[in-house]
Amino acid sequence: MRMVIDDLVKNPGSWLSMRKPTGVVISSRVRLARNVANSAFPGWAGEDERVRLCNRLQIVVGGLRSVPKPVFFEMGALDSLDKDVLRERHLISHELCERGRGSAVAVGAEESISVMINEEDHLRLQAMSPGMNLPAMWDALTAVDSEIEEQIEYAFSDAQGYLTACPSNVGTGMRASVMLHLAGLRMVGEVEAVVNGLEKLGLAVRGLLGEGTEAHGNMFQLSNQQTLGESEQEILEALLAIIDEVVGHEENARARLAERGATRLADAVARARGLLLNCRILSSQEALDLLSDLRLGVEMGLIGNFKVERLNEIMLLTQPGHLQKMARKILNPEERDMMRAQMVQSRLKGTSLLA
Amino acid sequence: MRMVIDDLVKNPGSWLSMRKPTGVVISSRVRLARNVANSAFPGWAGEDERVRLCNRLQIVVGGLRSVPKPVFFEMGALDSLDKDVLRERHLISHELCERGRGSAVAVGAEESISVMINEEDHLRLQAMSPGMNLPAMWDALTAVDSEIEEQIEYAFSDAQGYLTACPSNVGTGMRASVMLHLAGLRMVGEVEAVVNGLEKLGLAVRGLLGEGTEAHGNMFQLSNQQTLGESEQEILEALLAIIDEVVGHEENARARLAERGATRLADAVARARGLLLNCRILSSQEALDLLSDLRLGVEMGLIGNFKVERLNEIMLLTQPGHLQKMARKILNPEERDMMRAQMVQSRLKGTSLLA
């Protein structure tokens, strides 16, 4: 199993490090929370009960046509570094990281679909994709969901919908989210206003690293709060309309920067590249912030000999778990900051400033 | 006269932009405040009285053997940009900048000696030099002082010594100062403790730009506060002993950095060079701070193909007056920040990182 994780680290072909360009919408993700009828939620079940259910669900998920040849990772068999790698790839949640025996994850081809077993709920199905791809992810997940339901009776109430461990997920059990890169809005000083507006519309806005985190690297994860009272289609459509609007704001900010803030933009981009290419110590947070300016520069045509999709790879590999897997040893924070600097530099070598 | 100032700008051969290396002590300066007996101090004199005295003193100073072939600049004949150039070269004070008709400065060869006429006092004699050179500056200034006294009766009281417009200068009228570059102490976090210690010893510690300014670029101007009750020699000797001690602290900090903080040092130096070489907008203050890290890097052998004395030249030429003189036009602050970045980059091209 560890070998499989080592392969993951070597292979930056996952949804986050995708080999195709992304724009303002870095990635899309849909997840469904599902529970098996007449079984205690994982938080209430004893270990034996969890192990039994986990084994049963692994057999079900292992046979799905919609997730061919999944790779399974059992939480009880992974060390914390392995878990970090899976978490940094968004294949498992912080919550699942904390679990041991009786919890597992199944990962589909290209890491686009993952099925967590015995996280907060018995099943957490998720589909992820680079760029703006929520409808396709919803379709993919619906297929997985329906196939599982052929074999498992879900905990469901006609009045409330799907029942979940946490009341905030009851109903559709669906959470659709996108990661937005709002560097232009940040640079023109309007990102707070836009984020406040989104929160007033009832959407959840989080940082790159999930709940309660700051938006390092100007990455904002936008998702529906509501799971009750509206259909999945209605929720998705409302979300898509709002995303369109935010992307419009960001593009407008970038157009204004290109027109009236060209020097300021060029300054920020050249500084970010200069620091990334020269630093000897680079923290995760500073890396995200500098890579954000660099990404803006790449997307606005200011950086030569570099493709934006390489930034996704760098963002993935500069995380502590991936860094340590690449180093093949446990590194202390100082060592990680030094290795992060070297890793970024090897990947930015050969780039040039175009303006 | 303007042509002479244009020549000054082209010629970076002055004390500050000196073509020889400096260390922790960037420069030394001694000044004497003197007044003509039985004449009102400049602040109390009428314009006609000031003009008459100024003319008389110009004739005296113009004939000194100790200041051969001085160049005179009359404040009433200079525009504010010309004054800025003289002030940025430390040839005149902020105070003299504010003056017009009836005030002047005489500048000696290599800009080492300047004599301000009708500043706060009738005469402000100063001698400046790169590096640690206070005794020689004192000797040079004593020669000028004695020669003037052969022709002018100074305002002097047996009880108090030389009388001056501001009581803080009464007595010796002498202020001896050095500019110290304490980047190592800053980096190890001990600069505040050292500066507090100096202030407790009764010394004045100021920033690069004089009274009330912050120590941008880790440049600290250290001078005697006392002018009364001790002889010039006693004051100078006490100051020299303290400077020796501060230099020892700074060298100790640098040695510790080299031994135990090599990565942190290399990081700061490489970042400073990376930013200086890449920015498109560079404020005066940021320039000073980045040039400080670069200077530390040069002095500690981390920068190749570059001599520390070129940093003195850059520090001089990045100031607003010099920038505008070089551009041959008035620039707004944004334009200056852009030109400053270009100017620095043209002068740092070809440098390399050695560690």
XYZ file of C-alpha atoms in Angstrom:
710
model
C 0.000 0.000 0.000
C 2.861 2.321 0.780
C 4.279 1.660 -2.671
C 1.033 2.831 -4.170
C 1.278 6.067 -2.218
C 4.885 6.535 -3.317
C 3.617 6.167 -6.874
C 0.994 8.829 -6.228
C 3.721 11.246 -5.147
C 5.780 10.577 -8.245
C 2.744 10.959 -10.452
C 1.437 14.480 -10.559
C -1.440 13.392 -12.819
C -4.179 13.865 -10.276
C -7.033 16.311 -10.445
C -5.086 19.014 -8.604
C -1.861 18.713 -10.540
C -3.791 18.223 -13.726
C -1.966 18.516 -16.972
C -4.434 20.926 -18.464
C -4.800 24.623 -17.983
C -7.233 26.070 -15.495
C -8.440 29.620 -15.114
C -10.134 31.470 -12.299
C -11.882 28.232 -11.338
C -9.030 25.988 -10.288
C -11.099 22.912 -9.515
C -14.600 21.569 -8.952
C -15.737 19.069 -6.405
C -19.059 17.450 -5.492
C -19.543 15.178 -2.529
C -22.441 13.190 -1.183
C -22.878 12.064 2.409
C -24.645 8.692 2.697
C -25.348 6.283 5.503
C -26.429 2.680 5.642
C -29.935 2.231 7.023
C -30.234 0.714 10.484
C -26.533 1.036 11.293
C -25.038 3.337 13.920
C -23.183 6.356 12.529
C -19.392 5.815 12.663
C -19.019 8.102 15.682
C -21.428 5.974 17.671
C -20.503 2.507 16.416
C -17.980 0.295 18.202
C -14.779 -0.666 16.444
C -15.950 -4.184 15.569
C -19.133 -2.796 14.080
C -17.146 -0.258 12.042
C -14.742 -2.905 10.781
C -17.592 -5.179 9.720
C -19.363 -2.359 7.884
C -16.118 -1.142 6.339
C -15.386 -4.600 4.947
C -18.917 -4.881 3.576
C -18.738 -1.427 1.935
C -15.294 -2.129 0.456
C -16.747 -5.148 -1.302
C -19.627 -3.062 -2.655
C -17.390 -0.195 -3.806
C -14.818 -2.628 -5.224
C -17.446 -3.998 -7.607
C -18.842 -0.731 -8.972
C -18.836 -0.324 -12.759
C -18.744 3.474 -12.253
C -15.448 3.260 -10.316
C -13.410 0.668 -12.200
C -10.402 -0.843 -10.407
C -10.383 1.369 -7.318
C -7.348 1.344 -5.033
C -8.199 0.908 -1.348
C -6.323 2.427 1.556
C -7.244 1.327 5.076
C -6.665 4.031 7.627
C -5.444 1.580 10.264
C -2.617 0.501 7.958
C -1.299 3.947 7.024
C 1.252 6.007 8.897
C 0.587 9.695 9.341
C 2.791 10.703 6.420
C 0.850 8.439 4.046
C -2.367 9.958 5.313
C -0.956 13.444 4.780
C -0.228 12.618 1.147
C -3.804 11.431 0.584
C -5.189 14.467 2.408
C -3.010 16.907 0.491
C -4.387 15.371 -2.710
C -7.894 15.980 -1.329
C -8.581 12.237 -1.579
C -9.366 12.041 2.125
C -10.552 14.624 4.625
C -8.902 15.850 7.831
C -11.621 13.872 9.602
C -10.674 10.579 7.913
C -6.997 11.266 8.666
C -7.842 11.024 12.357
C -9.444 7.615 11.928
C -7.772 4.234 12.200
C -9.023 0.656 11.893
C -12.475 0.372 10.364
C -12.109 3.392 8.082
C -10.875 3.347 4.499
C -10.904 5.149 1.187
C -11.335 3.863 -2.360
C -9.647 5.939 -5.052
C -10.731 5.682 -8.663
C -8.752 6.178 -11.843
C -6.902 9.500 -12.102
C -7.964 10.235 -8.535
C -11.139 11.817 -9.833
C -13.484 9.784 -7.655
C -12.875 8.834 -4.070
C -15.170 7.036 -1.664
C -14.431 7.484 2.024
C -15.806 4.777 4.296
C -16.583 5.507 7.931
C -15.603 9.120 7.990
C -18.252 11.192 9.788
C -20.814 9.297 7.713
C -20.652 5.698 6.514
C -20.007 6.883 2.982
C -18.626 10.103 1.592
C -18.578 9.960 -2.191
C -16.684 12.662 -3.992
C -15.817 13.548 -7.555
C -13.134 16.140 -8.336
C -11.966 17.764 -11.517
C -9.707 20.582 -12.637
C -11.423 23.731 -13.839
C -15.151 24.478 -13.848
C -16.736 21.083 -14.096
C -19.479 20.808 -11.493
C -22.275 19.389 -13.734
C -20.047 16.571 -15.006
C -18.868 15.812 -11.476
C -22.478 15.710 -10.315
C -23.338 13.283 -13.116
C -20.352 11.071 -12.304
C -21.250 11.022 -8.631
C -24.916 10.303 -9.317
C -23.848 7.203 -11.233
C -21.751 5.994 -8.295
C -24.514 6.832 -5.837
C -27.186 4.963 -7.807
C -25.008 1.917 -8.239
C -24.310 1.723 -4.501
C -28.007 2.149 -3.753
C -28.733 -0.982 -5.843
C -26.977 -2.977 -3.134
C -27.252 -0.897 0.047
C -30.309 0.530 1.673
C -29.482 4.147 2.565
C -30.698 5.855 5.725
C -33.438 8.014 4.263
C -36.544 9.755 5.493
C -39.302 10.915 3.175
C -39.626 14.099 5.188
C -35.939 14.985 5.516
C -34.141 13.154 2.737
C -30.799 11.471 3.337
C -29.946 11.210 7.016
C -26.449 12.179 8.069
C -24.366 12.244 11.229
C -24.231 16.031 11.233
C -27.571 17.871 10.830
C -25.922 20.355 8.454
C -25.778 17.657 5.782
C -29.281 16.206 6.156
C -31.414 16.395 3.006
C -29.469 16.127 -0.191
C -26.237 15.268 1.644
C -24.650 17.152 -1.203
C -21.889 19.725 -1.017
C -20.717 21.219 -4.300
C -17.637 23.404 -4.223
C -15.196 25.180 -6.456
C -11.735 26.539 -5.729
C -11.477 30.083 -7.074
C -8.245 31.987 -7.603
C -9.129 35.627 -6.965
C -5.697 37.259 -7.286
C -6.965 40.069 -9.506
C -9.691 41.063 -7.054
C -7.144 40.938 -4.251
C -4.768 43.192 -6.152
C -7.416 45.827 -6.847
C -8.531 45.619 -3.215
C -12.015 44.227 -3.818
C -11.747 40.632 -2.704
C -13.185 41.249 0.776
C -16.276 42.922 -0.656
C -16.868 40.028 -3.052
C -16.355 37.401 -0.333
C -18.709 39.255 2.029
C -21.295 39.350 -0.728
C -20.985 35.597 -1.256
C -21.451 34.931 2.440
C -24.554 37.097 2.476
C -25.932 34.927 -0.332
C -25.715 31.982 2.054
C -22.609 30.385 0.558
C -19.679 29.068 2.541
C -16.312 30.644 1.685
C -13.196 28.982 3.008
C -9.471 29.034 2.437
C -7.522 26.534 0.405
C -7.013 24.196 3.322
C -10.674 23.931 4.300
C -12.865 25.045 7.151
C -11.540 27.875 9.302
C -8.437 28.469 7.201
C -7.332 31.706 5.647
C -7.341 32.200 1.924
C -3.630 31.760 1.388
C -2.603 32.172 -2.184
C -5.872 33.989 -2.857
C -7.561 30.611 -3.172
C -11.184 30.645 -2.048
C -13.243 27.496 -1.735
C -16.851 28.350 -2.422
C -19.633 25.889 -1.577
C -23.339 25.624 -0.847
C -24.326 25.716 2.816
C -27.840 24.488 2.193
C -28.674 20.795 1.908
C -32.308 20.923 2.939
C -35.401 22.216 1.147
C -34.027 22.407 -2.361
C -33.182 19.775 -4.926
C -29.622 19.028 -5.908
C -30.322 20.528 -9.339
C -31.642 23.757 -7.857
C -28.643 24.065 -5.534
C -26.205 23.395 -8.365
C -27.872 25.838 -10.732
C -27.867 28.617 -8.155
C -24.212 27.920 -7.394
C -23.248 27.905 -11.064
C -24.880 31.278 -11.609
C -23.012 32.766 -8.667
C -19.690 31.272 -9.775
C -20.221 32.804 -13.203
C -20.700 36.151 -11.566
C -17.590 35.888 -9.375
C -15.505 34.812 -12.351
C -16.839 37.867 -14.165
C -15.749 40.123 -11.304
C -12.289 38.555 -11.281
C -11.907 38.907 -15.032
C -13.026 42.500 -14.820
C -10.423 43.180 -12.113
C -7.736 41.624 -14.302
C -8.787 43.681 -17.304
C -8.546 46.839 -15.209
C -5.107 45.792 -13.981
C -3.930 45.204 -17.540
C -5.239 48.607 -18.580
C -4.456 50.871 -15.686
C -2.282 48.871 -13.302
C 0.235 47.345 -15.669
C 3.307 48.495 -13.739
C 1.897 47.420 -10.396
C 0.957 44.047 -11.839
C 4.342 43.585 -13.514
C 6.034 44.593 -10.253
C 4.106 42.036 -8.197
C 4.647 39.251 -10.717
C 8.360 39.963 -11.175
C 8.863 40.203 -7.421
C 7.089 36.896 -6.814
C 9.203 35.159 -9.434
C 12.359 36.845 -8.108
C 11.661 35.665 -4.564
C 10.671 32.150 -5.592
C 13.833 31.797 -7.665
C 16.116 33.189 -4.974
C 14.851 32.292 -1.516
C 16.583 29.591 0.498
C 13.794 29.219 3.029
C 10.173 29.081 1.893
C 7.193 28.433 4.157
C 4.013 26.807 2.809
C 2.056 29.989 3.264
C 4.547 32.267 1.581
C 4.827 29.753 -1.258
C 1.071 29.874 -1.813
C 1.034 33.662 -1.811
C 3.964 33.991 -4.211
C 2.625 31.247 -6.482
C -0.654 33.170 -6.609
C 1.069 36.250 -8.015
C 3.036 34.064 -10.387
C -0.175 32.347 -11.546
C -1.757 35.715 -12.215
C 1.329 36.624 -14.229
C 1.214 33.418 -16.236
C -2.477 33.838 -16.977
C -1.973 37.458 -17.978
C 0.864 36.648 -20.320
C 3.735 38.077 -18.278
C 5.723 34.846 -17.788
C 7.419 33.034 -20.626
C 8.337 29.386 -21.008
C 5.919 28.184 -18.376
C 2.466 26.630 -18.353
C -0.110 27.370 -15.681
C -0.796 23.671 -15.085
C 2.734 23.319 -13.722
C 1.676 25.614 -10.900
C -0.927 23.070 -9.824
C 1.801 20.478 -9.655
C 4.042 22.805 -7.612
C 1.184 23.631 -5.236
C 0.651 19.924 -4.678
C 4.304 19.001 -4.222
C 5.207 21.873 -1.887
C 2.883 20.513 0.796
C 4.629 18.937 3.808
C 3.531 15.348 3.189
C 4.523 15.354 -0.464
C 7.838 17.057 0.297
C 8.719 14.415 2.856
C 7.634 11.578 0.586
C 9.891 12.988 -2.123
C 12.758 13.300 0.374
C 12.023 9.738 1.571
C 12.431 10.838 5.174
C 10.800 12.801 7.954
C 11.878 16.452 7.770
C 11.558 19.068 10.474
C 9.828 22.337 9.504
C 13.157 24.112 8.823
C 14.295 21.316 6.525
C 10.949 21.343 4.745
C 11.193 25.097 4.158
C 14.632 24.630 2.604
C 13.556 21.694 0.472
C 10.436 23.582 -0.628
C 12.618 26.428 -1.905
C 14.823 24.024 -3.864
C 11.847 22.166 -5.292
C 10.172 25.343 -6.504
C 13.419 26.602 -8.025
C 14.051 23.431 -9.980
C 10.576 23.795 -11.461
C 10.761 27.509 -12.267
C 14.185 27.379 -13.862
C 14.034 28.488 -17.470
C 11.016 30.753 -17.037
C 11.298 34.325 -18.184
C 9.645 37.678 -17.634
C 7.828 38.919 -20.713
C 7.010 42.435 -19.533
C 26.090 77.002 -10.581
C 23.516 74.519 -11.822
C 26.148 73.037 -14.107
C 28.365 72.413 -11.117
C 25.535 70.571 -9.407
C 24.878 68.540 -12.556
C 28.559 67.609 -12.437
C 28.191 66.534 -8.825
C 25.398 64.170 -9.827
C 27.463 62.666 -12.613
C 30.437 62.290 -10.359
C 29.934 59.720 -7.649
C 33.368 60.454 -6.203
C 32.182 62.170 -3.054
C 32.642 60.969 0.493
C 29.404 58.980 0.487
C 29.875 57.312 -2.854
C 33.538 56.853 -2.138
C 35.526 54.534 -4.325
C 37.018 52.654 -1.430
C 35.540 49.934 0.711
C 33.883 50.653 4.028
C 32.911 48.269 6.790
C 30.558 48.548 9.730
C 31.470 52.236 9.985
C 30.170 53.665 6.737
C 31.312 57.211 7.276
C 32.663 59.698 9.799
C 31.713 63.309 10.218
C 32.781 66.129 12.540
C 31.143 69.526 12.589
C 31.795 72.717 14.481
C 29.259 75.454 15.175
C 30.800 78.928 15.215
C 29.429 82.429 15.347
C 30.900 85.823 14.659
C 31.280 87.963 17.775
C 28.918 90.904 18.143
C 26.635 89.810 15.290
C 23.059 88.620 15.662
C 22.525 84.897 15.147
C 21.084 84.201 11.637
C 17.604 83.549 13.041
C 17.529 87.004 14.619
C 19.360 88.989 11.941
C 17.535 90.847 9.181
C 18.088 89.831 5.563
C 20.458 92.705 4.782
C 22.548 91.907 7.826
C 22.680 88.241 6.804
C 23.651 89.083 3.233
C 26.449 91.384 4.413
C 27.828 88.771 6.790
C 27.466 86.027 4.199
C 29.489 88.021 1.705
C 32.149 88.734 4.280
C 32.383 85.084 5.317
C 32.505 83.872 1.704
C 35.569 86.031 1.173
C 37.207 84.599 4.294
C 36.379 80.990 3.413
C 37.345 81.521 -0.228
C 40.872 82.390 0.872
C 41.558 79.504 3.238
C 44.688 77.430 2.560
C 42.979 74.493 4.354
C 40.062 74.507 1.856
C 41.694 75.146 -1.508
C 39.455 76.248 -4.391
C 36.087 75.841 -2.690
C 32.912 75.923 -4.800
C 30.238 78.264 -3.430
C 26.500 77.734 -3.700
C 24.203 80.559 -2.601
C 20.896 79.297 -1.272
C 18.955 82.152 -2.846
C 20.167 81.098 -6.287
C 19.323 77.378 -6.065
C 16.042 75.733 -6.887
C 14.713 73.084 -4.526
C 16.022 70.209 -6.646
C 19.561 71.614 -6.546
C 19.257 71.972 -2.794
C 18.028 68.380 -2.537
C 21.133 67.172 -4.367
C 23.419 69.033 -1.960
C 21.433 67.801 1.042
C 21.414 64.196 -0.158
C 25.215 64.443 -0.407
C 25.228 65.697 3.208
C 26.918 68.909 2.034
C 24.122 71.018 3.460
C 21.606 70.400 6.242
C 17.802 70.321 6.114
C 18.009 73.636 7.938
C 20.144 75.296 5.247
C 17.806 73.900 2.578
C 15.042 76.049 4.017
C 17.152 79.196 3.733
C 17.367 81.602 0.814
C 19.270 84.823 0.186
C 22.077 85.426 2.696
C 22.904 81.777 3.223
C 25.494 79.782 1.336
C 27.758 76.778 1.417
C 31.388 76.348 0.400
C 32.356 72.866 -0.729
C 35.971 71.755 -0.721
C 37.767 69.250 -2.919
C 36.203 65.773 -3.065
C 33.309 67.147 -1.005
C 35.183 66.272 2.153
C 34.889 69.690 3.756
C 31.874 71.951 3.612
C 31.304 75.270 5.310
C 27.692 76.354 5.722
C 27.172 80.070 6.169
C 24.124 81.394 8.014
C 22.521 78.106 8.840
C 21.346 78.070 12.470
C 24.770 79.506 13.334
C 26.897 81.865 11.283
C 29.282 79.067 10.452
C 28.874 75.333 10.421
C 32.160 73.695 9.450
C 32.070 70.024 8.642
C 34.503 67.362 7.497
C 33.299 64.006 6.196
C 35.025 60.827 5.204
C 34.186 57.257 4.311
C 34.919 54.654 6.953
C 36.148 55.210 10.495
C 38.092 58.428 10.256
C 37.040 60.726 13.084
C 40.535 61.767 14.322
C 41.642 62.797 10.828
C 38.388 64.687 10.268
C 38.864 66.434 13.590
C 42.385 67.452 12.581
C 41.206 68.699 9.189
C 38.431 70.710 10.774
C 40.706 72.176 13.441
C 42.928 73.540 10.675
C 39.946 75.208 8.983
C 38.679 76.532 12.307
C 42.042 78.027 13.297
C 42.522 79.634 9.918
C 39.111 81.302 10.088
C 39.782 82.468 13.630
C 42.870 84.315 12.351
C 40.486 86.646 10.520
C 37.224 86.485 12.457
C 36.561 87.015 16.108
C 34.293 84.178 17.247
C 31.529 84.615 19.805
C 33.171 83.018 22.816
C 32.814 83.133 26.591
C 35.498 81.963 28.950
C 32.889 80.360 31.139
C 30.849 78.622 28.432
C 33.115 78.292 25.437
C 31.797 78.875 21.905
C 28.378 80.509 21.914
C 25.764 79.079 19.580
C 22.194 79.810 18.550
C 20.917 76.628 20.139
C 22.032 75.980 23.747
C 22.607 72.324 22.931
C 25.707 73.285 20.968
C 27.234 75.767 23.399
C 30.716 74.851 24.618
C 32.797 72.987 22.102
C 30.226 73.504 19.351
C 31.406 70.128 18.182
C 29.316 67.231 17.031
C 31.204 64.094 15.957
C 29.207 61.336 14.335
C 29.597 58.067 12.531
C 27.148 56.156 10.348
C 27.043 52.529 11.446
C 25.606 49.671 9.414
C 24.230 47.241 11.997
C 22.607 44.652 9.733
C 24.109 41.692 11.595
C 22.768 42.866 14.957
C 19.383 43.443 13.334
C 19.348 39.944 11.890
C 20.157 38.287 15.210
C 17.552 40.491 16.909
C 19.910 42.467 19.134
C 19.986 45.879 17.502
C 17.375 47.422 19.815
C 19.323 46.363 22.913
C 22.530 47.871 21.545
C 20.837 51.124 20.538
C 19.155 51.418 23.940
C 22.528 50.901 25.573
C 24.054 53.675 23.478
C 21.282 56.072 24.411
C 21.812 55.261 28.084
C 25.470 56.230 27.635
C 24.269 59.699 26.637
C 24.842 59.336 22.897
C 22.382 60.399 20.227
C 21.278 57.647 17.862
C 19.434 58.656 14.716
C 18.427 57.137 11.406
C 20.193 57.640 8.123
C 18.243 60.748 7.283
C 18.985 62.594 10.524
C 17.040 63.687 13.552
C 13.767 61.920 14.196
C 14.117 59.495 11.325
C 13.950 55.728 11.494
C 17.003 53.616 10.900
C 16.121 52.536 7.382
C 18.645 50.220 5.878
C 19.929 49.445 9.378
C 21.953 52.637 9.211
C 22.423 54.286 12.597
C 23.981 57.691 13.000
C 25.754 57.812 16.341
C 26.945 61.126 17.787
C 27.875 62.884 21.015
C 25.092 64.795 22.764
C 27.424 66.644 25.064
C 29.189 69.845 24.030
C 29.717 71.366 27.459
C 32.074 70.472 30.313
C 34.469 68.254 28.408
C 37.195 68.987 25.904
C 36.863 68.006 22.259
C 39.592 65.409 22.765
C 37.806 63.847 25.724
C 34.532 63.706 23.814
C 36.196 62.178 20.761
C 38.110 59.582 22.772
C 34.980 58.475 24.619
C 33.094 58.248 21.340
C 35.874 56.260 19.666
C 35.900 53.729 22.497
C 32.151 53.248 22.232
C 32.258 52.923 18.452
C 34.920 50.232 18.828
C 32.606 48.374 21.133
C 29.583 48.627 18.835
C 31.663 47.475 15.879
C 32.772 44.525 18.003
C 29.136 43.633 18.755
C 28.249 43.842 15.075
C 31.213 41.697 14.051
C 30.304 39.184 16.710
C 26.738 39.031 15.387
C 28.044 38.463 11.877
C 30.373 35.706 13.040
C 27.460 33.969 14.751
C 25.381 34.311 11.601
C 28.158 32.788 9.514
C 28.484 29.904 11.950
C 24.946 29.108 12.985
C 22.674 31.168 10.754
C 24.202 30.556 7.334
C 20.949 29.519 5.674
C 18.987 32.387 7.152
C 21.691 34.817 6.081
C 21.907 33.357 2.580
C 18.105 33.487 2.350
C 17.942 37.172 3.285
C 20.787 38.136 0.962
C 19.452 36.147 -2.000
C 15.943 37.523 -1.450
C 17.207 41.105 -1.331
C 19.166 40.645 -4.540
C 16.210 38.853 -6.165
C 13.838 41.680 -5.298
C 16.250 44.439 -6.298
C 16.881 42.772 -9.644
C 13.203 42.107 -10.345
C 11.035 44.856 -8.895
C 9.479 47.473 -11.162
C 8.535 49.829 -8.336
C 11.002 50.578 -5.557
C 10.469 53.112 -2.781
C 13.423 54.861 -1.110
C 12.802 53.070 2.139
C 12.509 49.600 0.641
C 15.645 50.289 -1.399
C 17.588 51.133 1.755
C 16.380 48.006 3.527
C 17.166 45.699 0.606
C 20.533 47.354 -0.015
C 21.339 46.750 3.660
C 20.859 42.999 3.269
C 22.817 43.089 0.037
C 25.651 45.004 1.742
C 25.768 42.420 4.486
C 25.955 39.740 1.791
C 28.776 41.513 -0.031
C 30.751 42.014 3.174
C 30.233 38.391 4.171
C 31.377 37.072 0.825
C 28.016 35.921 -0.507
C 27.835 38.173 -3.584
C 30.169 37.828 -6.527
C 31.319 40.377 -9.083
C 30.434 43.365 -6.954
C 32.300 45.759 -4.692
C 30.791 47.207 -1.536
C 31.731 50.755 -2.506
C 29.274 50.550 -5.390
C 26.528 50.277 -2.782
C 27.458 53.704 -1.470
C 27.049 55.060 -4.961
C 23.663 53.350 -5.351
C 22.495 54.677 -1.987
C 23.404 58.171 -3.098
C 21.873 57.974 -6.551
C 18.573 56.378 -5.467
C 17.628 59.478 -3.496
C 14.864 61.627 -5.035
C 17.001 64.655 -5.881
C 19.741 62.656 -7.565
C 17.202 60.532 -9.448
C 15.516 63.607 -10.844
C 18.813 65.260 -11.722
C 19.767 62.120 -13.628
C 16.392 62.087 -15.388
C 16.796 65.804 -16.111
C 13.191 66.435 -15.128
C 10.828 66.634 -12.194
C 9.373 63.188 -11.503
C 6.340 62.392 -9.402
C 6.798 59.788 -6.646
C 5.486 56.931 -8.837
C 7.889 57.820 -11.631
C 10.750 58.041 -9.151
C 9.949 54.602 -7.760
C 10.059 53.157 -11.279
C 13.267 54.951 -12.193
C 14.840 53.890 -8.905
C 14.156 50.240 -9.756
C 15.729 50.620 -13.200
C 18.736 52.478 -11.835
C 19.423 49.806 -9.215
C 19.025 47.036 -11.761
C 21.465 48.563 -14.215
C 24.017 48.682 -11.392
C 23.441 45.186 -10.027
C 23.492 43.452 -13.391
C 26.291 40.927 -13.577
C 26.393 40.217 -9.849
C 26.105 36.632 -8.718
C 25.219 34.649 -5.637
C 28.190 32.771 -4.213
C 26.388 30.656 -1.617
